[in-house]
mmCIF file of C-alpha atoms in Angstrom:
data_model
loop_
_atom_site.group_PDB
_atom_site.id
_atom_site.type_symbol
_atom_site.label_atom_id
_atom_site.label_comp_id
_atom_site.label_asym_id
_atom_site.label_seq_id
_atom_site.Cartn_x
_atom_site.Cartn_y
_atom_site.Cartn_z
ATOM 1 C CA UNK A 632 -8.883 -23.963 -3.840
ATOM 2 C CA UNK A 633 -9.857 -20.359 -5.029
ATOM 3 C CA UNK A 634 -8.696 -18.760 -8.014
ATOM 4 C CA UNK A 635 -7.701 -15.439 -8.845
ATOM 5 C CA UNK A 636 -8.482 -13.673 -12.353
ATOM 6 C CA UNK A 637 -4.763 -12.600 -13.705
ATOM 7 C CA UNK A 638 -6.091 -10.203 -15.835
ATOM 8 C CA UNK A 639 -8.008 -8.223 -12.865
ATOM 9 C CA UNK A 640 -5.192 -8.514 -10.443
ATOM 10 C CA UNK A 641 -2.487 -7.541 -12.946
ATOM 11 C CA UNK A 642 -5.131 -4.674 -14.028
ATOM 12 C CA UNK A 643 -4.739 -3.407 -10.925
ATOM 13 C CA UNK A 644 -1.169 -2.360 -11.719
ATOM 14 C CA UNK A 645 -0.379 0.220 -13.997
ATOM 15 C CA UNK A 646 3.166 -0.305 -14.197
ATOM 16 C CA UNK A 647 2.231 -3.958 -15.656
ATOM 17 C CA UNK A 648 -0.161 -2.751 -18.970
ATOM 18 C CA UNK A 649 3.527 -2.688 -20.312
ATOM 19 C CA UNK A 650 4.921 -4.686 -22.788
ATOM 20 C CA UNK A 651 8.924 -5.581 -22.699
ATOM 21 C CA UNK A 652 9.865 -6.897 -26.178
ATOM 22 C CA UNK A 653 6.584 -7.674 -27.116
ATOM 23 C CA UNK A 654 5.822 -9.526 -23.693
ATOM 24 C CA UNK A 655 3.691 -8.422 -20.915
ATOM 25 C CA UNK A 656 5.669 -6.981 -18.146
ATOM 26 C CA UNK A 657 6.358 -10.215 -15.934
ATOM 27 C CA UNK A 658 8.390 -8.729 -12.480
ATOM 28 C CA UNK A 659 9.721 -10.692 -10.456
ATOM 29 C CA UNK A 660 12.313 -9.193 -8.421
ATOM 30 C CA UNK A 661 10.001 -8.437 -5.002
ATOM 31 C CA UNK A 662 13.287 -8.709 -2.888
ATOM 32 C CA UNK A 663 14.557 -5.575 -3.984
ATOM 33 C CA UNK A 664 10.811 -3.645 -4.225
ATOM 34 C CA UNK A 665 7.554 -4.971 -5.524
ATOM 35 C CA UNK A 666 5.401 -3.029 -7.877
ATOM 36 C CA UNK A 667 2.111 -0.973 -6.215
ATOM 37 C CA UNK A 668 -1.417 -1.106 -7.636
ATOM 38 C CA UNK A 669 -3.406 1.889 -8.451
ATOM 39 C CA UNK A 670 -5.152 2.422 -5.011
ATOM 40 C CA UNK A 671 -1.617 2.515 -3.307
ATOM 41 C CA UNK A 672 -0.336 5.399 -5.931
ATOM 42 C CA UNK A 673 -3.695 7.625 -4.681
ATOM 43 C CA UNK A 674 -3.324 6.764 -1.524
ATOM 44 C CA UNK A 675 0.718 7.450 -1.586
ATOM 45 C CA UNK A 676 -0.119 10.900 -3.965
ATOM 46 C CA UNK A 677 -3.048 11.847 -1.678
ATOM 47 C CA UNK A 678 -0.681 11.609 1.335
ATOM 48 C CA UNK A 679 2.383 13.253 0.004
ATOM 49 C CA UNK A 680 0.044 16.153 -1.451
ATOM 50 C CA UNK A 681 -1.828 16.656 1.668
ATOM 51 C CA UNK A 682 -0.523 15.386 4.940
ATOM 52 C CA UNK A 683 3.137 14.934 4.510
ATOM 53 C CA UNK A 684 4.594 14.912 8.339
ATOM 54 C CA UNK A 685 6.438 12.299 11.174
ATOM 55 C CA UNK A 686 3.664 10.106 13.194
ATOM 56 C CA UNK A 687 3.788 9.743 16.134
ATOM 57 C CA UNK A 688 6.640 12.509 16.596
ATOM 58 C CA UNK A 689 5.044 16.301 16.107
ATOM 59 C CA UNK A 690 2.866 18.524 18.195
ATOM 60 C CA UNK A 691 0.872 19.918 15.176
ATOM 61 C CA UNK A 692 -2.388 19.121 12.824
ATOM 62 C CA UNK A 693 -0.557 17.300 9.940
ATOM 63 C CA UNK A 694 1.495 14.938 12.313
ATOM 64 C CA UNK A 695 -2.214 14.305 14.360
ATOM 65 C CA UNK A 696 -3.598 13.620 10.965
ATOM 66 C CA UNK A 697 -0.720 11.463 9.390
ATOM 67 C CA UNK A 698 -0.799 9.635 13.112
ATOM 68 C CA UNK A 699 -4.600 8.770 12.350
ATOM 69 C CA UNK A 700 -4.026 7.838 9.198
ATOM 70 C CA UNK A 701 -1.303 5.347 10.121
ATOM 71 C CA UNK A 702 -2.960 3.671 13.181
ATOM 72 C CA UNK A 703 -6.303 3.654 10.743
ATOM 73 C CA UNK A 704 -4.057 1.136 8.645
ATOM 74 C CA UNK A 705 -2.782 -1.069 11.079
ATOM 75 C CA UNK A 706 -6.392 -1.384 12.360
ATOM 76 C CA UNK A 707 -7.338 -2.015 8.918
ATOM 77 C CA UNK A 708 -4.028 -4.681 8.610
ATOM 78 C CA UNK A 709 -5.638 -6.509 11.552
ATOM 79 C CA UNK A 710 -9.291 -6.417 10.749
ATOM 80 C CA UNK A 711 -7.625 -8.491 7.227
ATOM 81 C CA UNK A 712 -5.941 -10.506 8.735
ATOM 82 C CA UNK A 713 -7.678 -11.443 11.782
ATOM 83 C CA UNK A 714 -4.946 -10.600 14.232
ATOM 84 C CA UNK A 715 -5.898 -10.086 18.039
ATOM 85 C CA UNK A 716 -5.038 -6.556 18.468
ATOM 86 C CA UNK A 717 -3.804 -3.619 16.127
ATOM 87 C CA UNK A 718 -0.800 -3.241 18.274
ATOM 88 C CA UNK A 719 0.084 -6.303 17.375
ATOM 89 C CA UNK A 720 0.815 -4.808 13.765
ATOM 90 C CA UNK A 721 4.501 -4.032 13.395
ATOM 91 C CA UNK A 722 5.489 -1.980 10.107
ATOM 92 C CA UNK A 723 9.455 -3.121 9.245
#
């Protein structure tokens, strides 16, 4: 069995360097949203600051580039996971 270094995975996550009455954050309600790491903030800030638009649903650049984007991470979803194809990648 592997095993995972807390410390780097919860480093990942700023919302976690947090203490809550003298604790480290613990969260554990992923039902109602789970926390992001770092990499997923830039990615969400880069996106919102520079591409903003519908995919798959314009006829102009930032819609073509946000529709690259998107199908560039379900390719990426199925490269990690070892799926047969990327349309076999649903986002719910």
């Amino acid at each position: 069995m592997r095993s995972f270094d807390i410390d780097a995975i919860r480093a990942d996550f700023p919302i976690l360097q947090q203490e809550v009455k003298g604790k480290p954050l613990v969260y554990l309600d992923n039902a109602a949203t789970t926390q992001k790491p770092q990499a997923v903030l830039d990615a969400l800030t880069r996106y919102y600051s520079t591409i903003n638009s519908n995919v798959h649903r314009g006829a102009h650049t930032l819609s073509d580039l946000a529709t690259r984007e998107f199908e560039a991470a379900r390719e990426t979803v199925q490269r990690f996971i070892n799926a047969p194809g990327s349309n076999q990648i649903i986002w719910t």
